[in-house]
Tab-separated table of C-alpha atoms and ligand atoms in Angstrom:
chain	number	residue	atom	x	y	z
A	152	UNK	CA	68.692	63.427	102.813
A	153	UNK	CA	66.570	66.500	103.550
A	154	UNK	CA	68.589	68.145	100.071
A	155	UNK	CA	67.487	65.132	98.052
A	156	UNK	CA	63.985	65.154	99.232
A	157	UNK	CA	63.895	69.101	98.504
A	158	UNK	CA	65.660	67.902	95.165
A	159	UNK	CA	63.034	65.727	93.916
A	160	UNK	CA	60.333	68.183	95.226
A	161	UNK	CA	61.456	70.924	93.110
A	162	UNK	CA	61.690	68.580	89.870
A	163	UNK	CA	58.380	67.215	90.847
A	164	UNK	CA	57.111	70.981	90.642
A	165	UNK	CA	58.818	71.781	87.439
A	166	UNK	CA	56.485	69.901	85.551
A	167	UNK	CA	53.726	71.847	86.699
A	168	UNK	CA	52.861	75.540	85.948
A	169	UNK	CA	50.635	75.741	89.348
A	170	UNK	CA	52.584	79.104	90.687
A	171	UNK	CA	50.476	78.747	93.718
A	172	UNK	CA	51.491	75.394	94.393
A	173	UNK	CA	54.573	76.670	94.346
A	174	UNK	CA	54.210	79.279	96.312
A	175	UNK	CA	52.946	76.719	99.103
A	176	UNK	CA	56.062	75.021	98.431
A	177	UNK	CA	58.258	77.977	98.907
A	178	UNK	CA	55.984	79.269	101.987
A	179	UNK	CA	58.151	76.693	104.173
A	180	UNK	CA	60.508	78.344	105.796
A	181	UNK	CA	63.056	75.610	105.886
A	182	UNK	CA	62.627	74.835	101.993
A	183	UNK	CA	62.778	78.772	101.121
A	184	UNK	CA	65.771	79.490	103.395
A	185	UNK	CA	67.483	76.365	101.352
A	186	UNK	CA	66.069	77.336	97.800
A	187	UNK	CA	66.753	80.702	97.695
A	188	UNK	CA	70.931	80.844	97.834
A	189	UNK	CA	70.713	78.616	94.536
A	190	UNK	CA	68.714	81.036	92.527
A	191	UNK	CA	69.618	84.067	90.358
A	192	UNK	CA	68.470	87.329	91.227
A	193	UNK	CA	66.670	87.471	87.550
A	194	UNK	CA	64.812	83.846	88.644
A	195	UNK	CA	63.676	85.944	91.823
A	196	UNK	CA	62.457	88.619	89.976
A	197	UNK	CA	60.281	86.308	87.827
A	198	UNK	CA	59.232	84.920	90.681
A	199	UNK	CA	57.720	87.817	92.039
A	200	UNK	CA	55.907	89.063	88.740
A	201	UNK	CA	53.814	85.676	88.344
A	202	UNK	CA	51.141	85.862	91.294
A	203	UNK	CA	50.613	88.323	94.449
A	204	UNK	CA	50.717	85.248	96.463
A	205	UNK	CA	54.291	84.779	95.317
A	206	UNK	CA	55.198	88.767	95.178
A	207	UNK	CA	54.099	89.208	98.777
A	208	UNK	CA	55.657	85.720	100.121
A	209	UNK	CA	59.065	86.955	98.798
A	210	UNK	CA	59.143	90.421	99.441
A	211	UNK	CA	57.973	89.668	103.282
A	212	UNK	CA	61.120	87.662	103.590
A	213	UNK	CA	64.185	89.929	104.491
A	214	UNK	CA	66.505	87.071	103.962
A	215	UNK	CA	65.172	86.261	100.088
A	216	UNK	CA	67.571	89.227	98.905
A	217	UNK	CA	69.823	89.183	101.408
A	218	UNK	CA	72.523	87.018	99.487
A	219	UNK	CA	72.568	88.156	95.333
A	220	UNK	CA	75.255	86.507	92.909
A	221	UNK	CA	75.344	88.374	89.768
A	222	UNK	CA	78.340	86.534	88.405
A	223	UNK	CA	76.235	85.417	85.680
A	224	UNK	CA	75.709	89.066	84.556
A	225	UNK	CA	74.396	88.436	80.733
A	226	UNK	CA	71.794	86.394	82.436
A	227	UNK	CA	70.799	89.388	84.595
A	228	UNK	CA	71.157	91.793	82.421
A	229	UNK	CA	68.995	90.149	80.076
A	230	UNK	CA	66.079	89.165	82.805
A	231	UNK	CA	66.332	92.497	84.481
A	232	UNK	CA	65.964	94.475	81.029
A	233	UNK	CA	63.035	91.895	80.287
A	234	UNK	CA	60.890	92.684	83.422
A	235	UNK	CA	61.434	96.325	82.727
A	236	UNK	CA	59.691	96.058	79.553
A	237	UNK	CA	62.180	97.554	77.280
A	238	UNK	CA	65.498	98.001	78.772
A	239	UNK	CA	64.225	101.079	81.284
A	240	UNK	CA	67.301	99.842	83.520
A	241	UNK	CA	69.928	100.562	80.242
A	242	UNK	CA	68.657	104.501	80.082
A	243	UNK	CA	71.801	105.407	82.099
A	244	UNK	CA	74.061	103.769	80.169
A	245	UNK	CA	73.305	105.294	76.870
A	246	UNK	CA	76.167	106.797	75.208
A	247	UNK	CA	76.684	110.492	75.017
A	248	UNK	CA	79.590	112.634	75.082
A	249	UNK	CA	79.253	113.105	79.085
A	250	UNK	CA	79.709	109.511	79.169
A	251	UNK	CA	82.835	108.835	81.932
A	252	UNK	CA	85.258	105.918	81.705
A	253	UNK	CA	83.223	104.647	85.135
A	254	UNK	CA	79.755	105.201	83.523
A	255	UNK	CA	80.660	103.030	80.813
A	256	UNK	CA	82.128	99.853	82.377
A	257	UNK	CA	80.071	100.235	85.452
A	258	UNK	CA	76.743	101.122	83.586
A	259	UNK	CA	75.553	97.277	83.625
A	260	UNK	CA	75.356	97.466	87.479
A	261	UNK	CA	74.223	100.434	88.176
A	262	UNK	CA	71.671	99.734	86.192
A	263	UNK	CA	70.668	96.699	88.187
A	264	UNK	CA	71.673	98.179	91.380
A	265	UNK	CA	68.985	101.304	90.262
A	266	UNK	CA	66.427	98.462	89.200
A	267	UNK	CA	66.755	96.853	92.721
A	268	UNK	CA	66.404	100.259	94.514
A	269	UNK	CA	63.124	101.254	92.772
A	270	UNK	CA	61.910	97.839	94.045
A	271	UNK	CA	63.064	98.740	97.463
A	272	UNK	CA	65.413	95.606	97.341
A	273	UNK	CA	68.863	97.169	97.621
A	274	UNK	CA	68.512	97.518	101.211
A	275	UNK	CA	68.228	93.669	101.836
A	276	UNK	CA	71.263	92.990	99.889
A	277	UNK	CA	73.939	91.799	102.503
A	278	UNK	CA	75.976	89.724	100.544
A	279	UNK	CA	76.819	90.603	96.469
A	280	UNK	CA	78.747	88.581	94.292
A	281	UNK	CA	80.302	90.284	91.753
A	282	UNK	CA	83.437	88.075	90.353
A	283	UNK	CA	84.405	88.429	87.030
A	284	UNK	CA	82.300	91.147	86.209
A	285	UNK	CA	82.779	94.774	84.847
A	286	UNK	CA	83.466	96.473	88.360
A	287	UNK	CA	85.113	99.923	88.723
A	288	UNK	CA	86.436	101.545	91.792
A	289	UNK	CA	84.204	104.558	91.841
A	290	UNK	CA	81.512	101.428	91.994
A	291	UNK	CA	83.110	99.975	95.070
A	292	UNK	CA	83.428	103.523	96.107
A	293	UNK	CA	79.848	103.852	95.816
A	294	UNK	CA	78.943	100.766	97.786
A	295	UNK	CA	81.007	101.399	100.519
A	296	UNK	CA	80.092	105.165	101.514
A	297	UNK	CA	76.158	105.366	99.971
A	298	UNK	CA	73.817	104.844	102.538
A	299	UNK	CA	71.469	103.350	100.072
A	300	UNK	CA	74.009	99.950	100.036
A	301	UNK	CA	73.826	97.777	103.340
A	302	UNK	CA	76.059	95.351	101.504
A	303	UNK	CA	78.542	93.495	104.431
A	304	UNK	CA	80.187	91.041	102.146
A	305	UNK	CA	81.312	91.700	98.996
A	306	UNK	CA	83.354	89.340	96.321
A	307	UNK	CA	84.900	91.318	93.310
A	308	UNK	CA	87.448	88.468	92.417
A	309	UNK	CA	88.408	88.278	88.907
A	310	UNK	CA	86.855	91.392	87.892
A	311	UNK	CA	87.471	93.621	84.939
A	312	UNK	CA	88.486	97.613	84.891
A	313	UNK	CA	89.336	97.658	88.380
A	314	UNK	CA	91.719	100.474	89.308
A	315	UNK	CA	93.551	98.890	92.725
A	316	UNK	CA	95.040	101.926	93.098
A	317	UNK	CA	92.015	104.009	93.659
A	318	UNK	CA	90.318	100.969	95.019
A	319	UNK	CA	92.798	101.086	97.980
A	320	UNK	CA	92.058	105.096	98.528
A	321	UNK	CA	88.561	104.267	98.631
A	322	UNK	CA	88.823	101.578	100.975
A	323	UNK	CA	91.172	103.741	103.308
A	324	UNK	CA	88.604	106.464	102.931
A	325	UNK	CA	85.960	104.384	104.418
A	326	UNK	CA	88.181	103.115	107.250
A	327	UNK	CA	89.661	106.787	108.177
A	328	UNK	CA	89.841	107.316	112.091
A	329	UNK	CA	87.608	110.217	111.930
A	330	UNK	CA	85.050	108.125	109.674
A	331	UNK	CA	81.007	108.139	111.019
A	332	UNK	CA	80.021	105.687	113.814
A	333	UNK	CA	78.704	102.227	112.408
A	334	UNK	CA	80.838	102.578	108.968
A	335	UNK	CA	81.726	101.048	106.929
A	336	UNK	CA	78.839	98.679	106.820
A	337	UNK	CA	81.216	96.720	104.712
A	338	UNK	CA	82.761	94.013	106.810
A	339	UNK	CA	84.433	91.375	104.499
A	340	UNK	CA	86.167	91.980	100.658
A	341	UNK	CA	87.063	89.168	98.506
A	342	UNK	CA	89.397	90.125	96.138
A	343	UNK	CA	92.465	88.159	95.876
A	344	UNK	CA	91.338	84.191	96.069
A	345	UNK	CA	90.230	82.196	93.009
A	346	UNK	CA	86.298	82.713	92.409
A	347	UNK	CA	84.128	79.815	93.440
A	348	UNK	CA	83.235	77.342	90.833
A	349	UNK	CA	80.183	78.079	89.113
A	350	UNK	CA	77.170	76.419	90.594
A	351	UNK	CA	74.486	77.939	88.804
A	352	UNK	CA	72.973	76.902	85.396
A	353	UNK	CA	72.698	80.278	83.234
A	354	UNK	CA	69.760	82.343	82.233
A	355	UNK	CA	66.280	80.664	82.600
A	356	UNK	CA	64.880	79.834	79.432
A	357	UNK	CA	61.732	78.353	81.538
A	358	UNK	CA	58.361	80.259	81.220
A	359	UNK	CA	56.881	79.055	84.396
A	360	UNK	CA	57.678	79.866	87.995
A	361	UNK	CA	57.999	76.120	88.855
A	362	UNK	CA	60.243	75.427	86.332
A	363	UNK	CA	62.546	78.378	86.828
A	364	UNK	CA	63.198	76.850	89.966
A	365	UNK	CA	63.799	73.524	88.510
A	366	UNK	CA	66.327	74.892	86.099
A	367	UNK	CA	67.892	77.312	87.940
A	368	UNK	CA	68.609	75.442	91.259
A	369	UNK	CA	71.352	73.535	90.829
A	370	UNK	CA	71.427	72.313	93.985
A	371	UNK	CA	73.748	69.352	93.256
A	372	UNK	CA	76.920	71.224	91.875
A	373	UNK	CA	76.499	73.626	94.534
A	374	UNK	CA	76.420	70.772	97.239
A	375	UNK	CA	79.661	68.845	95.425
A	376	UNK	CA	81.753	72.234	95.854
A	377	UNK	CA	80.463	71.708	99.731
A	378	UNK	CA	81.587	68.116	99.779
A	379	UNK	CA	84.551	68.778	97.431
A	380	UNK	CA	85.636	71.867	100.759
A	381	UNK	CA	84.756	69.558	103.254
A	382	UNK	CA	87.036	66.662	101.915
A	383	UNK	CA	90.034	68.896	100.827
A	384	UNK	CA	90.069	71.001	103.786
A	385	UNK	CA	90.139	74.981	103.733
A	386	UNK	CA	92.295	77.489	102.020
A	387	UNK	CA	94.749	78.607	104.855
A	388	UNK	CA	93.850	75.849	107.597
A	389	UNK	CA	94.219	72.543	105.603
A	390	UNK	CA	95.676	73.725	102.400
A	391	UNK	CA	99.834	73.775	102.139
A	392	UNK	CA	102.098	75.681	99.912
A	393	UNK	CA	100.687	78.735	97.662
A	394	UNK	CA	97.092	80.086	98.625
A	395	UNK	CA	97.008	83.352	96.633
A	396	UNK	CA	98.271	82.603	93.155
A	397	UNK	CA	97.877	86.016	91.945
A	398	UNK	CA	100.657	88.394	92.353
A	399	UNK	CA	99.487	91.019	94.925
A	400	UNK	CA	100.164	94.591	93.933
A	401	UNK	CA	102.288	97.306	95.981
A	402	UNK	CA	100.046	99.008	98.700
A	403	UNK	CA	97.460	96.294	99.617
A	404	UNK	CA	99.538	95.084	102.986
A	405	UNK	CA	99.304	99.077	103.990
A	406	UNK	CA	95.469	98.985	103.244
A	407	UNK	CA	94.657	95.554	104.794
A	408	UNK	CA	96.411	97.060	108.108
A	409	UNK	CA	94.682	99.912	107.948
A	410	UNK	CA	91.183	98.770	107.010
A	411	UNK	CA	91.863	95.650	110.169
A	412	UNK	CA	89.183	97.172	112.360
A	413	UNK	CA	86.581	97.513	110.029
A	414	UNK	CA	86.965	95.269	106.891
A	415	UNK	CA	88.724	91.514	106.617
A	416	UNK	CA	89.737	90.119	103.123
A	417	UNK	CA	90.340	86.878	101.781
A	418	UNK	CA	94.045	87.606	102.808
A	419	UNK	CA	96.071	87.849	105.921
A	420	UNK	CA	99.517	89.978	106.429
A	421	UNK	CA	102.617	87.811	106.821
A	422	UNK	CA	103.402	87.149	110.179
A	423	UNK	CA	106.915	86.460	109.716
A	424	UNK	CA	109.733	88.204	112.242
A	425	UNK	CA	110.993	90.545	109.234
A	426	UNK	CA	107.488	92.724	109.597
A	427	UNK	CA	106.907	95.304	111.968
A	428	UNK	CA	103.289	93.624	112.689
A	429	UNK	CA	104.915	90.415	113.338
A	430	UNK	CA	104.775	89.299	117.246
A	431	UNK	CA	108.464	88.130	116.706
A	432	UNK	CA	109.257	91.204	115.417
A	433	UNK	CA	112.866	92.163	116.592
A	434	UNK	CA	112.897	88.987	118.444
A	435	UNK	CA	115.083	86.767	115.939
A	436	UNK	CA	117.903	87.636	113.678
A	437	UNK	CA	116.870	87.881	110.231
A	438	UNK	CA	118.907	87.824	107.141
A	439	UNK	CA	118.477	89.997	104.406
A	440	UNK	CA	116.780	93.585	103.873
A	441	UNK	CA	113.584	94.062	106.088
A	442	UNK	CA	113.462	97.784	105.827
A	443	UNK	CA	111.825	97.759	102.428
A	444	UNK	CA	109.053	95.265	103.312
A	445	UNK	CA	107.581	96.488	106.771
A	446	UNK	CA	104.146	94.707	105.860
A	447	UNK	CA	103.551	92.014	103.471
A	448	UNK	CA	100.358	90.319	102.422
A	449	UNK	CA	100.769	86.453	102.884
A	450	UNK	CA	100.367	84.188	99.819
A	451	UNK	CA	101.664	80.980	101.564
A	452	UNK	CA	100.306	78.747	104.384
A	453	UNK	CA	102.358	76.661	106.285
A	454	UNK	CA	102.482	74.295	109.104
A	455	UNK	CA	104.666	74.177	112.294
A	456	UNK	CA	108.571	74.243	111.415
A	457	UNK	CA	110.002	70.744	110.910
A	458	UNK	CA	112.645	71.431	113.742
A	459	UNK	CA	110.398	73.149	116.388
A	460	UNK	CA	106.972	72.551	115.248
A	461	UNK	CA	106.046	75.973	115.774
A	462	UNK	CA	107.084	79.447	114.189
A	463	UNK	CA	108.807	82.139	116.120
A	464	UNK	CA	105.527	84.230	115.706
A	465	UNK	CA	103.244	81.441	116.661
A	466	UNK	CA	100.330	80.173	114.707
A	467	UNK	CA	97.381	81.590	113.525
A	468	UNK	CA	94.757	79.763	115.206
A	469	UNK	CA	90.940	79.801	114.479
A	470	UNK	CA	88.766	80.515	118.017
A	471	UNK	CA	91.949	81.782	119.593
A	472	UNK	CA	93.341	84.331	117.140
A	473	UNK	CA	91.992	87.797	117.028
A	474	UNK	CA	88.949	88.177	114.325
A	475	UNK	CA	91.081	90.708	112.894
A	476	UNK	CA	93.541	88.148	111.840
A	477	UNK	CA	91.704	85.825	110.663
A	478	UNK	CA	91.074	85.257	106.647
A	479	UNK	CA	87.709	85.214	104.666
A	480	UNK	CA	86.993	81.678	103.487
A	481	UNK	CA	85.761	80.476	100.320
A	482	UNK	CA	83.446	79.442	99.190
A	483	UNK	CA	80.983	82.426	100.107
A	484	UNK	CA	78.784	81.274	103.110
A	485	UNK	CA	75.425	81.465	101.784
A	486	UNK	CA	74.083	80.850	105.391
A	487	UNK	CA	74.628	84.178	106.860
A	488	UNK	CA	76.025	87.525	105.747
A	489	UNK	CA	78.450	88.119	108.710
A	490	UNK	CA	82.634	88.009	109.370
A	491	UNK	CA	81.775	84.588	111.649
A	492	UNK	CA	80.000	82.814	108.783
A	493	UNK	CA	82.818	83.924	106.623
A	494	UNK	CA	85.569	82.939	108.655
A	495	UNK	CA	84.709	79.453	110.002
A	496	UNK	CA	86.562	76.691	108.383
A	497	UNK	CA	84.568	74.020	107.278
A	498	UNK	CA	86.787	71.540	106.057
A	499	UNK	CA	87.193	67.781	107.765
A	500	UNK	CA	90.954	68.181	106.425
A	501	UNK	CA	93.554	67.769	108.740
A	502	UNK	CA	91.296	67.519	111.950
A	503	UNK	CA	93.124	64.617	113.564
A	504	UNK	CA	96.498	65.391	113.037
A	505	UNK	CA	96.060	68.750	114.142
A	506	UNK	CA	93.179	69.392	116.705
A	507	UNK	CA	93.397	73.285	116.423
A	508	UNK	CA	92.560	74.676	113.083
A	509	UNK	CA	95.668	76.476	112.532
A	510	UNK	CA	98.543	77.758	110.150
A	511	UNK	CA	101.379	80.083	109.860
A	512	UNK	CA	100.897	82.872	107.174
A	513	UNK	CA	103.795	83.829	105.377
A	514	UNK	CA	104.572	86.233	101.924
A	515	UNK	CA	107.398	84.537	99.791
A	516	UNK	CA	110.387	86.571	101.175
A	517	UNK	CA	109.677	84.974	104.309
A	518	UNK	CA	109.561	81.078	102.888
A	519	UNK	CA	112.522	81.539	100.396
A	520	UNK	CA	114.490	78.840	100.873
A	521	UNK	CA	113.062	77.838	103.873
A	522	UNK	CA	110.128	75.966	102.357
A	523	UNK	CA	109.990	72.650	100.564
A	524	UNK	CA	107.507	72.522	97.539
A	525	UNK	CA	107.771	69.001	97.220
A	526	UNK	CA	107.011	67.609	101.015
A	527	UNK	CA	105.725	71.099	102.716
A	528	UNK	CA	108.072	70.853	105.190
A	529	UNK	CA	110.075	74.315	106.333
A	530	UNK	CA	112.131	75.348	108.355
A	531	UNK	CA	111.948	78.623	110.825
A	532	UNK	CA	114.192	81.968	111.426
A	533	UNK	CA	114.644	80.455	114.973
A	534	UNK	CA	115.701	76.677	114.026
A	535	UNK	CA	117.518	77.494	110.795
A	536	UNK	CA	119.507	80.921	109.381
A	537	UNK	CA	119.761	80.676	105.270
A	538	UNK	CA	123.123	81.040	103.859
A	539	UNK	CA	124.310	84.129	102.464
A	540	UNK	CA	124.971	84.405	98.702
A	541	UNK	CA	128.777	83.498	99.466
A	542	UNK	CA	128.231	80.421	101.312
A	543	UNK	CA	126.013	79.418	98.299
A	544	UNK	CA	128.875	79.612	96.083
A	545	UNK	CA	130.630	76.474	97.896
A	546	UNK	CA	127.468	74.208	97.714
A	547	UNK	CA	127.386	71.785	95.195
A	548	UNK	CA	123.441	70.816	94.802
A	549	UNK	CA	123.273	67.707	92.457
A	550	UNK	CA	120.435	67.717	90.313
A	551	UNK	CA	119.451	63.995	90.152
A	552	UNK	CA	117.228	62.170	87.734
A	553	UNK	CA	116.387	59.434	89.339
A	554	UNK	CA	117.070	58.120	92.786
A	555	UNK	CA	119.524	58.740	95.119
A	556	UNK	CA	120.776	54.995	95.467
A	557	UNK	CA	123.809	55.472	93.361
A	558	UNK	CA	125.131	58.825	95.042
A	559	UNK	CA	128.424	58.789	96.397
A	560	UNK	CA	129.013	59.773	100.176
A	561	UNK	CA	130.843	62.496	99.381
A	562	UNK	CA	128.272	63.792	97.219
A	563	UNK	CA	125.444	63.408	99.710
A	564	UNK	CA	127.712	65.190	102.277
A	565	UNK	CA	128.455	68.039	99.969
A	566	UNK	CA	124.540	68.394	99.550
A	567	UNK	CA	124.345	68.774	103.535
A	568	UNK	CA	127.022	71.458	103.919
A	569	UNK	CA	126.987	73.846	105.276
A	570	UNK	CA	123.917	73.000	106.968
A	571	UNK	CA	121.597	73.695	103.627
A	572	UNK	CA	118.321	72.196	104.682
A	573	UNK	CA	116.316	74.106	101.447
A	574	UNK	CA	117.989	74.677	97.685
A	575	UNK	CA	116.097	76.193	94.827
A	576	UNK	CA	112.717	75.426	96.574
A	577	UNK	CA	113.330	71.949	97.860
A	578	UNK	CA	114.223	70.262	100.635
A	579	UNK	CA	118.139	68.372	100.643
A	580	UNK	CA	115.864	64.837	101.358
A	581	UNK	CA	113.679	65.776	98.353
A	582	UNK	CA	116.497	66.842	95.819
A	583	UNK	CA	118.177	63.425	96.691
A	584	UNK	CA	115.138	61.600	95.993
A	585	UNK	CA	114.521	63.741	92.820
A	586	UNK	CA	111.114	64.507	94.086
A	587	UNK	CA	111.331	68.034	92.898
A	588	UNK	CA	110.215	66.849	89.383
A	589	UNK	CA	106.888	65.285	90.748
A	590	UNK	CA	105.733	68.808	91.867
A	591	UNK	CA	105.828	71.794	89.644
A	592	UNK	CA	106.917	74.817	91.612
A	593	UNK	CA	104.471	77.809	91.056
A	594	UNK	CA	105.464	80.973	90.470
B	692	ZN	ZN1	111.844	75.900	114.213
B	693	ZN	ZN1	106.561	87.957	105.314
B	694	ZN	ZN1	111.259	68.284	100.970
């Protein structure tokens, strides 16, 4: 394996303090491309400051600073401040009476951006990972509209101090019909999914540049993460059930809709027939109130209906559906900073059973009492009408402790009447077999 050879080379180098040897090693484009994504910005900046040869090498390649991961902000703060000999970058975070809430919470990142801009690096950054950091809506607004930023893929999952209301306003503003040509530069925003498993070691303590690579290039864990994705499959396309575990705030569905020409998200709109964006809107009878949710963000992924094998609105299919209907996938792509790489499914997943990479995105309202949390089957609106409240009154559902063997025929019949398929999140068969105890129902 090329990656194993690389890792051995890096390990061998970490025993040496010869930076020109490292420069030779990294001057191989393939090696450079494979190594850079796994180095934190602090290690890269350290490398540029160790020798002219390394600095020239790293600054001459626009790809070196294309993908920046600041998620380990403590290390980044410390290292960038260290390079600045005395914390120059922190000057704009000094506490004074004019300090705004935004200055305070976004200060550390603004300081880092200022430092990157001074080095002419900021313009090269196309993928920016700020997961888990203190990120304000004002900061995102700057990234969206300020021409000094060229970020195309931005990840702000599980961040602190983010005002969603303000962020939605900024996104709608950036995507407004009267926006200047070629704006916004941002094409993908990760916000709804869980952040990627940390693949990097924290701050580099090693003194030599070679040791910095050795200590930080945790290739194995990044490789393991990728392998896990390959085996388990991608979110949406191969995983079934709840994909977005956090509640999605009001207004996000409209924001996704307003931005769909410009910015994709790690979530998509529900395509269920009760919503106006659905291909099946108005074509299938819907029970319940549809007026309150003209659009909704999908939080579940389901396969074709257990009866008809599809859905009234059809599937979202990779390679066939419009790009604007595809979700950004995790982990963040390191090989390129564009929508194509960010939406491409990687998993081996269900490739045999499903020749096409496809799924049906649904919100909670559109799978309620249609989807079984134990066996992942569901019944679509064309095939199954969920009984109304009055009809439920007549339905006796027996919660079974063990097996269904002891169930009397009339009890089983009661479960099936009137044509109930799913009750309390589990289908009739799984209810009968007591399967609901094996899997906990989320939310
Ligand atoms: Zn069906
Ligand atoms: Zn829906
Ligand atoms: Zn079931």
